[in-house]
Amino acid sequence: MELWNEVQVILNSRSRPPTKTIERHYPLAGLLKCPMCGYSMVPAHTKAYRKNRSVHMNHYYVCGNYSNKGLTACKANAIPASPVENETISRFQHMLTNKRLLNEIVSRINRRSRIAEAPLREQLAQNIVKLKQLEKQLRRCYELFEEEHIELTELVEKLESLKQATAVLNENKHQLESKLSKLEGNTVSLTEVRRAVKSLFKSFHAIEAGKRNALLRGYIQSIHIPPDRDVTGIQIQGAAAIKQLTI
């Protein structure tokens, strides 16, 4: 799940408490568009009474324009909830396993890692240069002492100063290398991303309702219903991240 958090950033919202006694989740509310007026569709339900007097709830999406203003604005154009949701999820899964999209996800994650690495690598290079300069100064101190240009006490002082400066630079070098190692570990392969997406869909229906909403809205801008309201003919318009894909 961490990987899924890197490629895109999508699973960070919170679900809202239900405002109605109907506990069903309607993940496509607002995404579905009315086949007549293009207005966003909203949840609706009806009760059906069986012979044994039990109540069965039928769940739909209806035109929001109709829901707000009635028949003067549009018709209900009711779409049974489960069939359109199942068709959308199936298309969504196909969309996220599109090789071109997966390659783009891999590229974006790895590009972000490279961007984060650049200033650290520059600092590391500067650090190494300074360490080499200290090595030269150390050798020069010994040369000066051997040539009797400085006394032993002065040599000891200079060596101690160089030792402390070298210790600081070596500690900085260690920290920079550690950070770079972690960033290099964040790079991913196409196989890893494909595995993460597959794992996500295995547990899709177990994901918290609010997070499913965020996931769908992160990749889907709108879902258009055909005039005959056949859900197998829906057209899904991807969000900006996948606007080049046809699904």
PDB file of C-alpha atoms in Angstrom:
ATOM      1  CA  MET A   1       0.000   0.000   0.000  1.00  0.00           C
ATOM      2  CA  GLU A   2       2.982   2.359   0.550  1.00  0.00           C
ATOM      3  CA  LEU A   3       3.877   2.039  -3.127  1.00  0.00           C
ATOM      4  CA  TRP A   4       0.430   3.016  -4.165  1.00  0.00           C
ATOM      5  CA  ASN A   5       0.964   6.042  -1.926  1.00  0.00           C
ATOM      6  CA  GLU A   6       4.157   7.008  -3.998  1.00  0.00           C
ATOM      7  CA  VAL A   7       2.893   6.557  -7.866  1.00  0.00           C
ATOM      8  CA  GLN A   8      -0.075   8.677  -7.631  1.00  0.00           C
ATOM      9  CA  VAL A   9      -0.984   9.932  -3.650  1.00  0.00           C
ATOM     10  CA  ILE A  10      -4.542   9.140  -3.778  1.00  0.00           C
ATOM     11  CA  LEU A  11      -5.469   7.169  -0.513  1.00  0.00           C
ATOM     12  CA  ASN A  12      -5.351  10.020   2.030  1.00  0.00           C
ATOM     13  CA  SER A  13      -9.040  11.118   2.480  1.00  0.00           C
ATOM     14  CA  ARG A  14     -11.458  10.385   5.291  1.00  0.00           C
ATOM     15  CA  SER A  15     -14.956   8.983   4.928  1.00  0.00           C
ATOM     16  CA  ARG A  16     -17.848  11.115   6.060  1.00  0.00           C
ATOM     17  CA  PRO A  17     -20.574   9.828   8.423  1.00  0.00           C
ATOM     18  CA  PRO A  18     -23.810   8.846   6.685  1.00  0.00           C
ATOM     19  CA  THR A  19     -26.549  11.449   6.728  1.00  0.00           C
ATOM     20  CA  LYS A  20     -29.370   8.996   5.963  1.00  0.00           C
ATOM     21  CA  THR A  21     -30.565   5.765   7.457  1.00  0.00           C
ATOM     22  CA  ILE A  22     -29.810   4.033   4.151  1.00  0.00           C
ATOM     23  CA  GLU A  23     -26.364   2.592   4.740  1.00  0.00           C
ATOM     24  CA  ARG A  24     -25.547   1.807   1.122  1.00  0.00           C
ATOM     25  CA  HIS A  25     -22.580   3.582  -0.437  1.00  0.00           C
ATOM     26  CA  TYR A  26     -23.035   5.257  -3.827  1.00  0.00           C
ATOM     27  CA  PRO A  27     -19.490   5.633  -5.225  1.00  0.00           C
ATOM     28  CA  LEU A  28     -20.587   7.094  -8.578  1.00  0.00           C
ATOM     29  CA  ALA A  29     -22.691   9.963  -7.212  1.00  0.00           C
ATOM     30  CA  GLY A  30     -21.619  13.097  -9.051  1.00  0.00           C
ATOM     31  CA  LEU A  31     -19.492  11.157 -11.541  1.00  0.00           C
ATOM     32  CA  LEU A  32     -22.417   9.772 -13.539  1.00  0.00           C
ATOM     33  CA  LYS A  33     -23.934  12.253 -15.999  1.00  0.00           C
ATOM     34  CA  CYS A  34     -27.584  12.302 -17.031  1.00  0.00           C
ATOM     35  CA  PRO A  35     -28.054  10.929 -20.580  1.00  0.00           C
ATOM     36  CA  MET A  36     -30.517  13.723 -21.380  1.00  0.00           C
ATOM     37  CA  CYS A  37     -29.268  16.966 -19.802  1.00  0.00           C
ATOM     38  CA  GLY A  38     -25.721  16.055 -18.731  1.00  0.00           C
ATOM     39  CA  TYR A  39     -26.372  17.008 -15.102  1.00  0.00           C
ATOM     40  CA  SER A  40     -24.670  14.974 -12.370  1.00  0.00           C
ATOM     41  CA  MET A  41     -26.703  12.029 -11.119  1.00  0.00           C
ATOM     42  CA  VAL A  42     -27.533  11.535  -7.454  1.00  0.00           C
ATOM     43  CA  PRO A  43     -28.490   8.524  -5.287  1.00  0.00           C
ATOM     44  CA  ALA A  44     -32.088   7.396  -4.964  1.00  0.00           C
ATOM     45  CA  HIS A  45     -33.898   4.319  -3.668  1.00  0.00           C
ATOM     46  CA  THR A  46     -37.331   2.728  -3.612  1.00  0.00           C
ATOM     47  CA  LYS A  47     -38.897   0.126  -1.353  1.00  0.00           C
ATOM     48  CA  ALA A  48     -40.316  -3.117  -2.693  1.00  0.00           C
ATOM     49  CA  TYR A  49     -42.535  -5.235  -0.445  1.00  0.00           C
ATOM     50  CA  ARG A  50     -42.311  -8.996  -0.828  1.00  0.00           C
ATOM     51  CA  LYS A  51     -45.131 -11.466  -0.218  1.00  0.00           C
ATOM     52  CA  ASN A  52     -43.639 -12.363   3.143  1.00  0.00           C
ATOM     53  CA  ARG A  53     -43.919  -8.641   4.049  1.00  0.00           C
ATOM     54  CA  SER A  54     -40.163  -8.143   4.072  1.00  0.00           C
ATOM     55  CA  VAL A  55     -38.840  -4.969   2.504  1.00  0.00           C
ATOM     56  CA  HIS A  56     -36.358  -4.959  -0.378  1.00  0.00           C
ATOM     57  CA  MET A  57     -34.505  -1.755  -1.232  1.00  0.00           C
ATOM     58  CA  ASN A  58     -33.878  -0.915  -4.885  1.00  0.00           C
ATOM     59  CA  HIS A  59     -30.974   1.492  -5.413  1.00  0.00           C
ATOM     60  CA  TYR A  60     -30.619   3.855  -8.348  1.00  0.00           C
ATOM     61  CA  TYR A  61     -28.877   6.933  -9.647  1.00  0.00           C
ATOM     62  CA  VAL A  62     -31.235   9.628 -10.946  1.00  0.00           C
ATOM     63  CA  CYS A  63     -30.721  12.969 -12.662  1.00  0.00           C
ATOM     64  CA  GLY A  64     -29.777  15.634 -10.118  1.00  0.00           C
ATOM     65  CA  ASN A  65     -31.607  18.255 -12.171  1.00  0.00           C
ATOM     66  CA  TYR A  66     -34.803  16.209 -11.904  1.00  0.00           C
ATOM     67  CA  SER A  67     -34.171  15.572  -8.194  1.00  0.00           C
ATOM     68  CA  ASN A  68     -33.853  19.315  -7.519  1.00  0.00           C
ATOM     69  CA  LYS A  69     -36.467  20.808  -9.879  1.00  0.00           C
ATOM     70  CA  GLY A  70     -38.731  17.973 -10.966  1.00  0.00           C
ATOM     71  CA  LEU A  71     -40.098  17.132 -14.420  1.00  0.00           C
ATOM     72  CA  THR A  72     -39.900  20.736 -15.589  1.00  0.00           C
ATOM     73  CA  ALA A  73     -36.111  20.379 -15.660  1.00  0.00           C
ATOM     74  CA  CYS A  74     -35.558  16.789 -16.805  1.00  0.00           C
ATOM     75  CA  LYS A  75     -36.691  13.192 -16.348  1.00  0.00           C
ATOM     76  CA  ALA A  76     -35.506  10.839 -13.610  1.00  0.00           C
ATOM     77  CA  ASN A  77     -33.597   8.651 -16.110  1.00  0.00           C
ATOM     78  CA  ALA A  78     -33.030   6.151 -13.286  1.00  0.00           C
ATOM     79  CA  ILE A  79     -30.012   3.873 -13.624  1.00  0.00           C
ATOM     80  CA  PRO A  80     -29.881   0.744 -11.412  1.00  0.00           C
ATOM     81  CA  ALA A  81     -26.930   1.242  -9.097  1.00  0.00           C
ATOM     82  CA  SER A  82     -25.269  -2.173  -8.968  1.00  0.00           C
ATOM     83  CA  PRO A  83     -24.967  -2.831 -12.745  1.00  0.00           C
ATOM     84  CA  VAL A  84     -23.441   0.569 -13.525  1.00  0.00           C
ATOM     85  CA  GLU A  85     -21.110   0.354 -10.536  1.00  0.00           C
ATOM     86  CA  ASN A  86     -19.912  -3.126 -11.525  1.00  0.00           C
ATOM     87  CA  GLU A  87     -19.329  -2.012 -15.121  1.00  0.00           C
ATOM     88  CA  THR A  88     -17.442   1.079 -13.971  1.00  0.00           C
ATOM     89  CA  ILE A  89     -15.216  -0.858 -11.555  1.00  0.00           C
ATOM     90  CA  SER A  90     -14.445  -3.386 -14.291  1.00  0.00           C
ATOM     91  CA  ARG A  91     -13.484  -0.584 -16.698  1.00  0.00           C
ATOM     92  CA  PHE A  92     -11.529   1.165 -13.949  1.00  0.00           C
ATOM     93  CA  GLN A  93      -9.512  -1.981 -13.286  1.00  0.00           C
ATOM     94  CA  HIS A  94      -8.777  -2.348 -16.986  1.00  0.00           C
ATOM     95  CA  MET A  95      -7.754   1.319 -17.084  1.00  0.00           C
ATOM     96  CA  LEU A  96      -5.294   1.010 -14.200  1.00  0.00           C
ATOM     97  CA  THR A  97      -3.688  -2.082 -15.704  1.00  0.00           C
ATOM     98  CA  ASN A  98      -3.106  -0.272 -18.996  1.00  0.00           C
ATOM     99  CA  LYS A  99       0.604  -0.724 -19.714  1.00  0.00           C
ATOM    100  CA  ARG A 100       1.046   2.852 -20.888  1.00  0.00           C
ATOM    101  CA  LEU A 101      -0.423   4.214 -17.647  1.00  0.00           C
ATOM    102  CA  LEU A 102       1.651   1.835 -15.521  1.00  0.00           C
ATOM    103  CA  ASN A 103       4.806   2.938 -17.337  1.00  0.00           C
ATOM    104  CA  GLU A 104       3.868   6.564 -16.676  1.00  0.00           C
ATOM    105  CA  ILE A 105       3.366   5.809 -12.970  1.00  0.00           C
ATOM    106  CA  VAL A 106       6.789   4.139 -12.837  1.00  0.00           C
ATOM    107  CA  SER A 107       8.382   7.114 -14.610  1.00  0.00           C
ATOM    108  CA  ARG A 108       6.787   9.665 -12.291  1.00  0.00           C
ATOM    109  CA  ILE A 109       7.797   7.866  -9.104  1.00  0.00           C
ATOM    110  CA  ASN A 110      11.368   7.337 -10.267  1.00  0.00           C
ATOM    111  CA  ARG A 111      11.591  10.897 -11.619  1.00  0.00           C
ATOM    112  CA  ARG A 112      10.541  12.248  -8.251  1.00  0.00           C
ATOM    113  CA  SER A 113      13.254  10.183  -6.580  1.00  0.00           C
ATOM    114  CA  ARG A 114      15.884  11.506  -9.012  1.00  0.00           C
ATOM    115  CA  ILE A 115      14.797  15.098  -8.370  1.00  0.00           C
ATOM    116  CA  ALA A 116      15.091  14.548  -4.613  1.00  0.00           C
ATOM    117  CA  GLU A 117      18.520  12.907  -5.072  1.00  0.00           C
ATOM    118  CA  ALA A 118      20.074  15.753  -7.104  1.00  0.00           C
ATOM    119  CA  PRO A 119      20.773  18.273  -4.283  1.00  0.00           C
ATOM    120  CA  LEU A 120      21.999  15.479  -1.998  1.00  0.00           C
ATOM    121  CA  ARG A 121      24.446  14.251  -4.629  1.00  0.00           C
ATOM    122  CA  GLU A 122      25.706  17.804  -5.112  1.00  0.00           C
ATOM    123  CA  GLN A 123      26.250  18.189  -1.352  1.00  0.00           C
ATOM    124  CA  LEU A 124      28.016  14.829  -1.238  1.00  0.00           C
ATOM    125  CA  ALA A 125      30.347  15.838  -4.073  1.00  0.00           C
ATOM    126  CA  GLN A 126      31.215  19.093  -2.289  1.00  0.00           C
ATOM    127  CA  ASN A 127      31.810  17.175   0.920  1.00  0.00           C
ATOM    128  CA  ILE A 128      34.235  14.795  -0.813  1.00  0.00           C
ATOM    129  CA  VAL A 129      36.144  17.732  -2.309  1.00  0.00           C
ATOM    130  CA  LYS A 130      36.547  19.278   1.155  1.00  0.00           C
ATOM    131  CA  LEU A 131      37.780  15.964   2.582  1.00  0.00           C
ATOM    132  CA  LYS A 132      40.437  15.764  -0.146  1.00  0.00           C
ATOM    133  CA  GLN A 133      41.488  19.330   0.645  1.00  0.00           C
ATOM    134  CA  LEU A 134      41.901  18.397   4.315  1.00  0.00           C
ATOM    135  CA  GLU A 135      44.057  15.413   3.312  1.00  0.00           C
ATOM    136  CA  LYS A 136      46.343  17.766   1.372  1.00  0.00           C
ATOM    137  CA  GLN A 137      46.541  20.132   4.335  1.00  0.00           C
ATOM    138  CA  LEU A 138      47.421  17.194   6.584  1.00  0.00           C
ATOM    139  CA  ARG A 139      50.284  16.123   4.307  1.00  0.00           C
ATOM    140  CA  ARG A 140      51.479  19.716   4.063  1.00  0.00           C
ATOM    141  CA  CYS A 141      51.632  20.006   7.871  1.00  0.00           C
ATOM    142  CA  TYR A 142      53.921  16.993   8.062  1.00  0.00           C
ATOM    143  CA  GLU A 143      56.097  18.437   5.296  1.00  0.00           C
ATOM    144  CA  LEU A 144      56.406  21.745   7.114  1.00  0.00           C
ATOM    145  CA  PHE A 145      57.363  19.976  10.309  1.00  0.00           C
ATOM    146  CA  GLU A 146      59.946  17.798   8.569  1.00  0.00           C
ATOM    147  CA  GLU A 147      61.405  20.904   6.923  1.00  0.00           C
ATOM    148  CA  GLU A 148      61.487  22.533  10.376  1.00  0.00           C
ATOM    149  CA  HIS A 149      59.189  25.380   9.382  1.00  0.00           C
ATOM    150  CA  ILE A 150      56.873  24.667  12.333  1.00  0.00           C
ATOM    151  CA  GLU A 151      57.434  23.387  15.847  1.00  0.00           C
ATOM    152  CA  LEU A 152      56.010  20.142  17.269  1.00  0.00           C
ATOM    153  CA  THR A 153      53.461  21.977  19.394  1.00  0.00           C
ATOM    154  CA  GLU A 154      52.159  23.844  16.349  1.00  0.00           C
ATOM    155  CA  LEU A 155      52.022  20.591  14.377  1.00  0.00           C
ATOM    156  CA  VAL A 156      49.962  18.932  17.118  1.00  0.00           C
ATOM    157  CA  GLU A 157      47.531  21.877  17.173  1.00  0.00           C
ATOM    158  CA  LYS A 158      47.099  21.839  13.403  1.00  0.00           C
ATOM    159  CA  LEU A 159      46.617  18.058  13.329  1.00  0.00           C
ATOM    160  CA  GLU A 160      43.962  18.254  16.049  1.00  0.00           C
ATOM    161  CA  SER A 161      42.103  20.983  14.160  1.00  0.00           C
ATOM    162  CA  LEU A 162      42.237  18.988  10.920  1.00  0.00           C
ATOM    163  CA  LYS A 163      41.115  15.852  12.751  1.00  0.00           C
ATOM    164  CA  GLN A 164      38.011  17.598  14.097  1.00  0.00           C
ATOM    165  CA  ALA A 165      37.142  19.110  10.712  1.00  0.00           C
ATOM    166  CA  THR A 166      37.580  15.702   9.054  1.00  0.00           C
ATOM    167  CA  ALA A 167      35.303  14.050  11.640  1.00  0.00           C
ATOM    168  CA  VAL A 168      32.530  16.574  10.925  1.00  0.00           C
ATOM    169  CA  LEU A 169      32.807  16.092   7.162  1.00  0.00           C
ATOM    170  CA  ASN A 170      32.858  12.295   7.493  1.00  0.00           C
ATOM    171  CA  GLU A 171      29.688  12.429   9.609  1.00  0.00           C
ATOM    172  CA  ASN A 172      27.992  14.636   7.008  1.00  0.00           C
ATOM    173  CA  LYS A 173      29.150  12.266   4.284  1.00  0.00           C
ATOM    174  CA  HIS A 174      27.664   9.299   6.149  1.00  0.00           C
ATOM    175  CA  GLN A 175      24.303  11.063   6.593  1.00  0.00           C
ATOM    176  CA  LEU A 176      24.133  12.084   2.943  1.00  0.00           C
ATOM    177  CA  GLU A 177      24.966   8.560   1.771  1.00  0.00           C
ATOM    178  CA  SER A 178      22.290   7.159   4.089  1.00  0.00           C
ATOM    179  CA  LYS A 179      19.636   9.526   2.679  1.00  0.00           C
ATOM    180  CA  LEU A 180      20.648   8.684  -0.877  1.00  0.00           C
ATOM    181  CA  SER A 181      20.463   4.979  -0.124  1.00  0.00           C
ATOM    182  CA  LYS A 182      16.884   5.354   1.109  1.00  0.00           C
ATOM    183  CA  LEU A 183      15.880   7.363  -1.956  1.00  0.00           C
ATOM    184  CA  GLU A 184      17.468   4.806  -4.283  1.00  0.00           C
ATOM    185  CA  GLY A 185      15.376   2.180  -2.491  1.00  0.00           C
ATOM    186  CA  ASN A 186      12.234   4.115  -3.464  1.00  0.00           C
ATOM    187  CA  THR A 187      12.671   3.487  -7.181  1.00  0.00           C
ATOM    188  CA  VAL A 188      10.174   0.992  -8.562  1.00  0.00           C
ATOM    189  CA  SER A 189       9.816  -1.315 -11.529  1.00  0.00           C
ATOM    190  CA  LEU A 190       6.856  -1.979 -13.813  1.00  0.00           C
ATOM    191  CA  THR A 191       6.454  -5.418 -12.198  1.00  0.00           C
ATOM    192  CA  GLU A 192       6.221  -3.894  -8.713  1.00  0.00           C
ATOM    193  CA  VAL A 193       3.605  -1.346  -9.781  1.00  0.00           C
ATOM    194  CA  ARG A 194       1.554  -3.991 -11.579  1.00  0.00           C
ATOM    195  CA  ARG A 195       1.675  -6.173  -8.458  1.00  0.00           C
ATOM    196  CA  ALA A 196       0.573  -3.244  -6.274  1.00  0.00           C
ATOM    197  CA  VAL A 197      -2.389  -2.440  -8.526  1.00  0.00           C
ATOM    198  CA  LYS A 198      -3.433  -6.091  -8.601  1.00  0.00           C
ATOM    199  CA  SER A 199      -3.279  -6.230  -4.813  1.00  0.00           C
ATOM    200  CA  LEU A 200      -5.327  -3.053  -4.575  1.00  0.00           C
ATOM    201  CA  PHE A 201      -8.173  -4.467  -6.618  1.00  0.00           C
ATOM    202  CA  LYS A 202      -8.235  -7.692  -4.635  1.00  0.00           C
ATOM    203  CA  SER A 203      -9.121  -5.633  -1.574  1.00  0.00           C
ATOM    204  CA  PHE A 204     -11.028  -2.848  -3.380  1.00  0.00           C
ATOM    205  CA  HIS A 205     -14.435  -3.610  -1.864  1.00  0.00           C
ATOM    206  CA  ALA A 206     -12.918  -3.881   1.601  1.00  0.00           C
ATOM    207  CA  ILE A 207     -11.450  -0.373   1.385  1.00  0.00           C
ATOM    208  CA  GLU A 208     -13.191   2.279   3.463  1.00  0.00           C
ATOM    209  CA  ALA A 209     -16.020   3.885   1.445  1.00  0.00           C
ATOM    210  CA  GLY A 210     -14.532   7.375   1.577  1.00  0.00           C
ATOM    211  CA  LYS A 211     -11.186   6.098   0.281  1.00  0.00           C
ATOM    212  CA  ARG A 212     -12.876   4.247  -2.595  1.00  0.00           C
ATOM    213  CA  ASN A 213     -14.526   7.557  -3.457  1.00  0.00           C
ATOM    214  CA  ALA A 214     -11.184   9.363  -3.429  1.00  0.00           C
ATOM    215  CA  LEU A 215      -9.565   6.653  -5.538  1.00  0.00           C
ATOM    216  CA  LEU A 216     -12.258   6.788  -8.222  1.00  0.00           C
ATOM    217  CA  ARG A 217     -12.319  10.577  -8.314  1.00  0.00           C
ATOM    218  CA  GLY A 218      -8.560  10.703  -8.547  1.00  0.00           C
ATOM    219  CA  TYR A 219      -8.714   8.991 -11.941  1.00  0.00           C
ATOM    220  CA  ILE A 220     -12.255   9.492 -13.251  1.00  0.00           C
ATOM    221  CA  GLN A 221     -13.622  12.907 -14.175  1.00  0.00           C
ATOM    222  CA  SER A 222     -17.041  11.849 -15.440  1.00  0.00           C
ATOM    223  CA  ILE A 223     -19.081   8.846 -16.605  1.00  0.00           C
ATOM    224  CA  HIS A 224     -21.496   9.393 -19.475  1.00  0.00           C
ATOM    225  CA  ILE A 225     -24.593   7.230 -19.863  1.00  0.00           C
ATOM    226  CA  PRO A 226     -25.826   6.498 -23.415  1.00  0.00           C
ATOM    227  CA  PRO A 227     -29.384   7.597 -24.370  1.00  0.00           C
ATOM    228  CA  ASP A 228     -30.690   4.018 -24.138  1.00  0.00           C
ATOM    229  CA  ARG A 229     -29.257   3.783 -20.572  1.00  0.00           C
ATOM    230  CA  ASP A 230     -27.442   0.536 -21.399  1.00  0.00           C
ATOM    231  CA  VAL A 231     -24.628   0.509 -18.838  1.00  0.00           C
ATOM    232  CA  THR A 232     -22.379  -1.539 -21.108  1.00  0.00           C
ATOM    233  CA  GLY A 233     -22.247   1.520 -23.351  1.00  0.00           C
ATOM    234  CA  ILE A 234     -20.987   3.973 -20.747  1.00  0.00           C
ATOM    235  CA  GLN A 235     -18.094   6.256 -21.651  1.00  0.00           C
ATOM    236  CA  ILE A 236     -15.607   7.145 -18.925  1.00  0.00           C
ATOM    237  CA  GLN A 237     -13.653  10.362 -19.182  1.00  0.00           C
ATOM    238  CA  GLY A 238     -10.371  10.131 -17.283  1.00  0.00           C
ATOM    239  CA  ALA A 239      -9.051  12.849 -15.024  1.00  0.00           C
ATOM    240  CA  ALA A 240      -6.036  14.916 -16.043  1.00  0.00           C
ATOM    241  CA  ALA A 241      -3.564  12.193 -15.039  1.00  0.00           C
ATOM    242  CA  ILE A 242      -4.992   9.771 -17.591  1.00  0.00           C
ATOM    243  CA  LYS A 243      -6.770  12.021 -20.073  1.00  0.00           C
ATOM    244  CA  GLN A 244      -4.947  10.381 -22.983  1.00  0.00           C
ATOM    245  CA  LEU A 245      -6.452   6.962 -22.247  1.00  0.00           C
ATOM    246  CA  THR A 246      -9.595   5.645 -23.910  1.00  0.00           C
ATOM    247  CA  ILE A 247     -11.676   3.328 -21.707  1.00  0.00           C
TER     248      ILE A 247
END
